[in-house]
PDB file of C-alpha atoms in Angstrom:
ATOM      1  CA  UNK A  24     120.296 132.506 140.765  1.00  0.00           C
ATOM      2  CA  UNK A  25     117.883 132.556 143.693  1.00  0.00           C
ATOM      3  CA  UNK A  26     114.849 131.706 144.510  1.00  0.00           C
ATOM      4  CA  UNK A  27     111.637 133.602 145.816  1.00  0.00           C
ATOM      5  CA  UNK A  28     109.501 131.559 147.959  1.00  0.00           C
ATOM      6  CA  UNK A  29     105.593 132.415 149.527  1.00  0.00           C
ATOM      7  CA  UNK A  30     105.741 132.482 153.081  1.00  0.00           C
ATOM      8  CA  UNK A  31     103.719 129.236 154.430  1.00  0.00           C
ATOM      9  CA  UNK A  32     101.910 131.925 156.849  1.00  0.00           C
ATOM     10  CA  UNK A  33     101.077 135.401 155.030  1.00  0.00           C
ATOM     11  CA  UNK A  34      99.648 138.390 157.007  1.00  0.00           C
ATOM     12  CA  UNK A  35      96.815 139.647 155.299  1.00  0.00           C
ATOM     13  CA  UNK A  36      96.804 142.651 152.331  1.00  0.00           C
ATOM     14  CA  UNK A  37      95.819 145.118 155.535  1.00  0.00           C
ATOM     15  CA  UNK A  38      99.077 144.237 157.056  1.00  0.00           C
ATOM     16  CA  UNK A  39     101.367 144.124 154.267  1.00  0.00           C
ATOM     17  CA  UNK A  40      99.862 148.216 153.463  1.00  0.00           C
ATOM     18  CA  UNK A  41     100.607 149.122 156.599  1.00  0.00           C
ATOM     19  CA  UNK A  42     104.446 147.429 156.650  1.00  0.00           C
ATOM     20  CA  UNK A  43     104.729 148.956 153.299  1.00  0.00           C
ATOM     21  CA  UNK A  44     103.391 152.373 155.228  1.00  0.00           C
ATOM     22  CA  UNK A  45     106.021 152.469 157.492  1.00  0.00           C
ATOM     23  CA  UNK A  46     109.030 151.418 155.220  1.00  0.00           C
ATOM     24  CA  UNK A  47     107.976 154.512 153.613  1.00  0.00           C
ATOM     25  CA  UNK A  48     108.442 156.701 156.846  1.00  0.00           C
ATOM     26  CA  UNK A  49     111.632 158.562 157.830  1.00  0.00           C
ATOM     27  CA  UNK A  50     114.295 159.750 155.756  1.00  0.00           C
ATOM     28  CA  UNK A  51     115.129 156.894 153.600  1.00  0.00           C
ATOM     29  CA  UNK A  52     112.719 154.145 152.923  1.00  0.00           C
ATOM     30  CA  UNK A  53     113.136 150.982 154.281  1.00  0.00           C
ATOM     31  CA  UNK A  54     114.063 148.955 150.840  1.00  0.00           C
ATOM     32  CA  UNK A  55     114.284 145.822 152.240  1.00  0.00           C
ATOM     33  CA  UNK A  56     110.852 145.747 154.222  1.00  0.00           C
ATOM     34  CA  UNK A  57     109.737 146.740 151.013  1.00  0.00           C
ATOM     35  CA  UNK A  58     111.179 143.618 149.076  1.00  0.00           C
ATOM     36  CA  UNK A  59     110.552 141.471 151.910  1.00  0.00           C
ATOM     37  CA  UNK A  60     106.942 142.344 151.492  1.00  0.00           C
ATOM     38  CA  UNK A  61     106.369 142.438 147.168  1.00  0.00           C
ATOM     39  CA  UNK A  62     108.793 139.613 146.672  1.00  0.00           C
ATOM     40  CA  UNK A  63     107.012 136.968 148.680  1.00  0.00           C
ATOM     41  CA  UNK A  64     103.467 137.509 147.276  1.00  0.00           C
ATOM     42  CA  UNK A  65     101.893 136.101 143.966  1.00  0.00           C
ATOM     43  CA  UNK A  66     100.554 138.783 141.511  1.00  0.00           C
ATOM     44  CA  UNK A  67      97.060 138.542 142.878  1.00  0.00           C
ATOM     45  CA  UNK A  68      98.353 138.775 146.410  1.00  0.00           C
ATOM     46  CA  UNK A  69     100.208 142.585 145.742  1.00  0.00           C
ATOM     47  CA  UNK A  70      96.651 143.456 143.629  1.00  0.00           C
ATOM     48  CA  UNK A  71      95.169 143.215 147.242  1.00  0.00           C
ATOM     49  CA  UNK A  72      97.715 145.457 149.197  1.00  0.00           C
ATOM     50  CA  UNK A  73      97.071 147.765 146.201  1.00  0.00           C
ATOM     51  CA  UNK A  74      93.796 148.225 147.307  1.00  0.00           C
ATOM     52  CA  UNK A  75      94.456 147.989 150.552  1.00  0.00           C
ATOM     53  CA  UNK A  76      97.026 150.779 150.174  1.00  0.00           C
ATOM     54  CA  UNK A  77      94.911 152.973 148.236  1.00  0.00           C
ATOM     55  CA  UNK A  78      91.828 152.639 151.052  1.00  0.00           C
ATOM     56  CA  UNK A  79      93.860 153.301 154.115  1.00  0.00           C
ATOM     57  CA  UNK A  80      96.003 155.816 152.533  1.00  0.00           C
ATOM     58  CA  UNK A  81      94.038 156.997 149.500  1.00  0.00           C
ATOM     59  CA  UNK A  82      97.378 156.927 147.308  1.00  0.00           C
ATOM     60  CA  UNK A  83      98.543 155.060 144.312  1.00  0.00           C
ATOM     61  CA  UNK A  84     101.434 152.172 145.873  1.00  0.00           C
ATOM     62  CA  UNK A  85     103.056 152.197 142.539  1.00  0.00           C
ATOM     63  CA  UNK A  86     103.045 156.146 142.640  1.00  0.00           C
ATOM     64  CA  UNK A  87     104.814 155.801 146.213  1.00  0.00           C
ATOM     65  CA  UNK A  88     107.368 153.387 145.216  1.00  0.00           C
ATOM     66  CA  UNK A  89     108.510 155.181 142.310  1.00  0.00           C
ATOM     67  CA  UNK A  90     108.819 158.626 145.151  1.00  0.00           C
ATOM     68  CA  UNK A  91     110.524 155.987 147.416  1.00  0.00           C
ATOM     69  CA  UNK A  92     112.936 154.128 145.150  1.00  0.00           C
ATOM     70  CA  UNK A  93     115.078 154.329 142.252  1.00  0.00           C
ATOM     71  CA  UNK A  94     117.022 152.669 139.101  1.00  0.00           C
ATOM     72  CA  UNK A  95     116.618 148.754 138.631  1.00  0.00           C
ATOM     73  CA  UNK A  96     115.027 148.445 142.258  1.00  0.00           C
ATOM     74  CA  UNK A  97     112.172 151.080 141.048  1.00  0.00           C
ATOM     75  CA  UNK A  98     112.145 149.232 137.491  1.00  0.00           C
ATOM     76  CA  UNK A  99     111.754 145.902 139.152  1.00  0.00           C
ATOM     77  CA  UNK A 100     109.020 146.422 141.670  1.00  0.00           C
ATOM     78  CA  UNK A 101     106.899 148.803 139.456  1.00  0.00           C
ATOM     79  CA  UNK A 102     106.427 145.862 136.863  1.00  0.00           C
ATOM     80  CA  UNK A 103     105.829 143.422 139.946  1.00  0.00           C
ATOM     81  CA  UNK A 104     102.918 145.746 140.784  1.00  0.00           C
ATOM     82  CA  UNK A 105     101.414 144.560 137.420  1.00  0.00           C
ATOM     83  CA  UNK A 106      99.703 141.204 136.284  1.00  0.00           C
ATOM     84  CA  UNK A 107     101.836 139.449 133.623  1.00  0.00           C
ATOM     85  CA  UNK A 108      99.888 140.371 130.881  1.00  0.00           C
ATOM     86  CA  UNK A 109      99.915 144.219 131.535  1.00  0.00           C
ATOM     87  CA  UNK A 110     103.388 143.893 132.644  1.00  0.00           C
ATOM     88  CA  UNK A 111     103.878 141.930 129.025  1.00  0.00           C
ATOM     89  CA  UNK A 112     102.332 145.234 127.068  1.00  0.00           C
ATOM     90  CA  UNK A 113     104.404 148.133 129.239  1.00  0.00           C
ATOM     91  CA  UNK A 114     107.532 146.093 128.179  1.00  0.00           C
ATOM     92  CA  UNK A 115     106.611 145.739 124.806  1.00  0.00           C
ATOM     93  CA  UNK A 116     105.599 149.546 124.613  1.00  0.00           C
ATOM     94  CA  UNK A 117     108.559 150.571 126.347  1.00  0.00           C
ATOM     95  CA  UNK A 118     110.344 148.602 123.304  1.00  0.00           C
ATOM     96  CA  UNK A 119     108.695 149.700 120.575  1.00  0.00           C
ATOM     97  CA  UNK A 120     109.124 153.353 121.556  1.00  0.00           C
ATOM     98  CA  UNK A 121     110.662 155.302 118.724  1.00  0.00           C
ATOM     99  CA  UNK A 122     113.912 156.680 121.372  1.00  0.00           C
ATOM    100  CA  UNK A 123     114.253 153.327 123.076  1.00  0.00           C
ATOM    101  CA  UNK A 124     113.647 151.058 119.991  1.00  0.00           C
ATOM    102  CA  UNK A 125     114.823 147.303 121.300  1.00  0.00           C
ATOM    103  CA  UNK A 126     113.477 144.904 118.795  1.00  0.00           C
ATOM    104  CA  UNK A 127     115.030 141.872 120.384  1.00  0.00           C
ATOM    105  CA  UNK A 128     112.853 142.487 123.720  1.00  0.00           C
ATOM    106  CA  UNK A 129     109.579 142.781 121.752  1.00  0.00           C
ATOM    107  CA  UNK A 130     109.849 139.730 120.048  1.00  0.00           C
ATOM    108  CA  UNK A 131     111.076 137.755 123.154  1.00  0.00           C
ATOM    109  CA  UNK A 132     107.831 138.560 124.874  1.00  0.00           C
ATOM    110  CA  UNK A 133     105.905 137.913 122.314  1.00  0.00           C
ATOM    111  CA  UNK A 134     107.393 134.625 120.944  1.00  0.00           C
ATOM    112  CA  UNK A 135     107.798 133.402 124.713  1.00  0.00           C
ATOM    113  CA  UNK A 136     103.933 133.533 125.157  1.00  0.00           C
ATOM    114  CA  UNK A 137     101.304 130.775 124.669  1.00  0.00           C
ATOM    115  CA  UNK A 138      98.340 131.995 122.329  1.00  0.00           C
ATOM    116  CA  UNK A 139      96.082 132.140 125.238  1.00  0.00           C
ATOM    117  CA  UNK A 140      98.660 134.390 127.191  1.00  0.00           C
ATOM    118  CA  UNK A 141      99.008 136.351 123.537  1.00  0.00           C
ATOM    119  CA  UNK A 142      95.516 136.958 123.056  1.00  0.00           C
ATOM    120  CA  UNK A 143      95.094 138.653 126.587  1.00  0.00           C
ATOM    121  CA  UNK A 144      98.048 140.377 125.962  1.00  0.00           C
ATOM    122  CA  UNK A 145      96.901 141.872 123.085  1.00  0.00           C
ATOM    123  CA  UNK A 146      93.531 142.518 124.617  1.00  0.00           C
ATOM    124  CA  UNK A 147      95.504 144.355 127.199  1.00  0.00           C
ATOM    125  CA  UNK A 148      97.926 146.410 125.134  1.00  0.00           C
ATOM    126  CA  UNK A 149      94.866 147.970 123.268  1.00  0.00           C
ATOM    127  CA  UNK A 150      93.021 148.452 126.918  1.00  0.00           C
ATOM    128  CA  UNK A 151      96.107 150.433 128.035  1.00  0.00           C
ATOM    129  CA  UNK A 152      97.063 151.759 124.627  1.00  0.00           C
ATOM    130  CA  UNK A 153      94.343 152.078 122.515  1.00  0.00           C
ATOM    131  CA  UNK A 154      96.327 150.788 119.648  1.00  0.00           C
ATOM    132  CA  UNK A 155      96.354 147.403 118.245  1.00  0.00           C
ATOM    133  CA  UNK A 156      99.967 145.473 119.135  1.00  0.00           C
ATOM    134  CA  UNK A 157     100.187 144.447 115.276  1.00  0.00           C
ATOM    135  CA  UNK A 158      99.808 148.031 114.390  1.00  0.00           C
ATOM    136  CA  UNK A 159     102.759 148.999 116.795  1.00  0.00           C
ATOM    137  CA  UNK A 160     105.041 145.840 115.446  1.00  0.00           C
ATOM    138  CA  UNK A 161     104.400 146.896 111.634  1.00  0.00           C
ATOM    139  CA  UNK A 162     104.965 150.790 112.160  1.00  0.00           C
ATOM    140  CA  UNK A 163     108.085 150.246 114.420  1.00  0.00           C
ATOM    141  CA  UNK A 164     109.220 146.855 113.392  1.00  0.00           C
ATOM    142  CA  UNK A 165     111.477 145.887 110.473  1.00  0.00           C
ATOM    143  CA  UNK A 166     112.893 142.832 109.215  1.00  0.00           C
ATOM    144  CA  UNK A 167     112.954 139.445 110.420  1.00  0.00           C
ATOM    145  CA  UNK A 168     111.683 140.692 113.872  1.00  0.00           C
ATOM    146  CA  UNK A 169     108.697 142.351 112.213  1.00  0.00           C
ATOM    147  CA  UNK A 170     107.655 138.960 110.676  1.00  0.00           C
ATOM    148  CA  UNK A 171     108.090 136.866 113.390  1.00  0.00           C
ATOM    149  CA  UNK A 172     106.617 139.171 115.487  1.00  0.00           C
ATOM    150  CA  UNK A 173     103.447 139.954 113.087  1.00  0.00           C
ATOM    151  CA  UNK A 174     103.281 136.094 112.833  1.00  0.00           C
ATOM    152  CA  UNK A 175     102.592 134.959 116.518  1.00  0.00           C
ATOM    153  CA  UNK A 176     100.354 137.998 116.914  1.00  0.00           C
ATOM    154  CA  UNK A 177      97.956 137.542 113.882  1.00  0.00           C
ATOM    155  CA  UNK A 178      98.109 133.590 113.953  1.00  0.00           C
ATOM    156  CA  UNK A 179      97.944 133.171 117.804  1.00  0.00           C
ATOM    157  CA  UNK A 180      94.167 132.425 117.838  1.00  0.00           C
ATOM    158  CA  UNK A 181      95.010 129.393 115.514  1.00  0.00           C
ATOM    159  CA  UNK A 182      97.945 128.241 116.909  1.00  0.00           C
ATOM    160  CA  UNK A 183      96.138 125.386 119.887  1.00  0.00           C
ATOM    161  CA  UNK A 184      98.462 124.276 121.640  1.00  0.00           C
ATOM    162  CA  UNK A 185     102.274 124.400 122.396  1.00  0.00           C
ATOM    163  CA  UNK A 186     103.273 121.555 119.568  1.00  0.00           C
ATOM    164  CA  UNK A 187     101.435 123.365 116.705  1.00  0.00           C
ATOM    165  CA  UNK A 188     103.491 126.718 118.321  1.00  0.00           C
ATOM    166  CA  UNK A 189     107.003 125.201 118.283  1.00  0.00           C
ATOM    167  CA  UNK A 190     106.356 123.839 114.710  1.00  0.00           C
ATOM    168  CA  UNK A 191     105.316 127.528 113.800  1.00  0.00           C
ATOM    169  CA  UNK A 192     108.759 128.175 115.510  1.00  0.00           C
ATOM    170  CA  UNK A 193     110.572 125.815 113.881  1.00  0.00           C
ATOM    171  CA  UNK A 194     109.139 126.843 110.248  1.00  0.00           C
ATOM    172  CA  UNK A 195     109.841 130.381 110.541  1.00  0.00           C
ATOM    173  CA  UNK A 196     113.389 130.033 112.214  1.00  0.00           C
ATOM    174  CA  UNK A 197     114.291 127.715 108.999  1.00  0.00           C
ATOM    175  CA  UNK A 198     112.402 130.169 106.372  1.00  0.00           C
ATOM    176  CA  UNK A 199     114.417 132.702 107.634  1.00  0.00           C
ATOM    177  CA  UNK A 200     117.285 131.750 107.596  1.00  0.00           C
ATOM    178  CA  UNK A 201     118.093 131.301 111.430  1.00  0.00           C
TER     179      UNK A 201
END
């Protein structure tokens, strides 16, 4: 497995739209200038060239890298362009969706997250949504996945830190039955 690292020296949010600009150009876009570019900043850092992007250009970066690029590559960078927690509620939508149903990813996002992160989360998913989360996770959920999930969601404000979490964890793995 490798590892990303930030560049010690980073051109500035102007630059890095105007790289991006030109990978774009020609017949095929210049994929690795592109990775080069999103893979060495932070989440806050590619929320600048966003808006960079969008002033010079006045167009929508994730719109041009899903014209640009395609399959896992597309996938990849298009959830980069997000902040973890709406990142968090596009993959747990995407999950829940009736034709795509995958259980098993829902509840590792959502069992994976701190209450903090789960509260924003959920404060994000209704933003984008305008649906609670727990009203997705009982209408699409069933079984032990449904509980669990319901579980972290409705008990995340009172669950303080990590320890009382993993004991939360620990109960429901053992009540059922894994």
């Amino acid at each position: 497995m490798s590892t990303l690292t930030v560049p010690l020296l980073l051109s500035s949010p102007i630059d890095d739209a105007r790289h991006l600009h030109r990978a774009f150009k020609g017949f095929r876009s210049d994929k690795s200038a592109v990775i080069n570019i999103l893979a060495h900043r932070d989440a806050a850092q590619r929320a600048l060239i966003q808006c960079q992007y969008r002033a010079l250009y006045a167009e929508d970066l994730p719109k041009r890298l899903s014209s640009e690029l395609s399959g896992n590559l597309e996938t990849a960078l298009l959830l980069w362009m997000h902040d973890p927690p709406g990142r968090d509620a596009m993959i747990v939508r995407q999950a829940l969706r009736e034709d795509l149903l995958n259980l098993e990813t829902a509840t590792e996002v959502i069992c994976s997250r701190t209450p903090s992160q789960i509260q924003v989360f959920k404060q994000h998913y209704y933003a984008k949504y305008g649906v609670h989360l727990e009203h997705d996770i009982e209408l699409r959920a069933s079984g032990d996945h449904k509980k669990v999930g319901l579980c972290f969601l409705v008990h995340a404000k009172t669950l303080i830190d990590n320890k009382v979490h993993l004991r939360v964890v620990e109960f429901l793995c053992s009540n059922l039955g894994f």
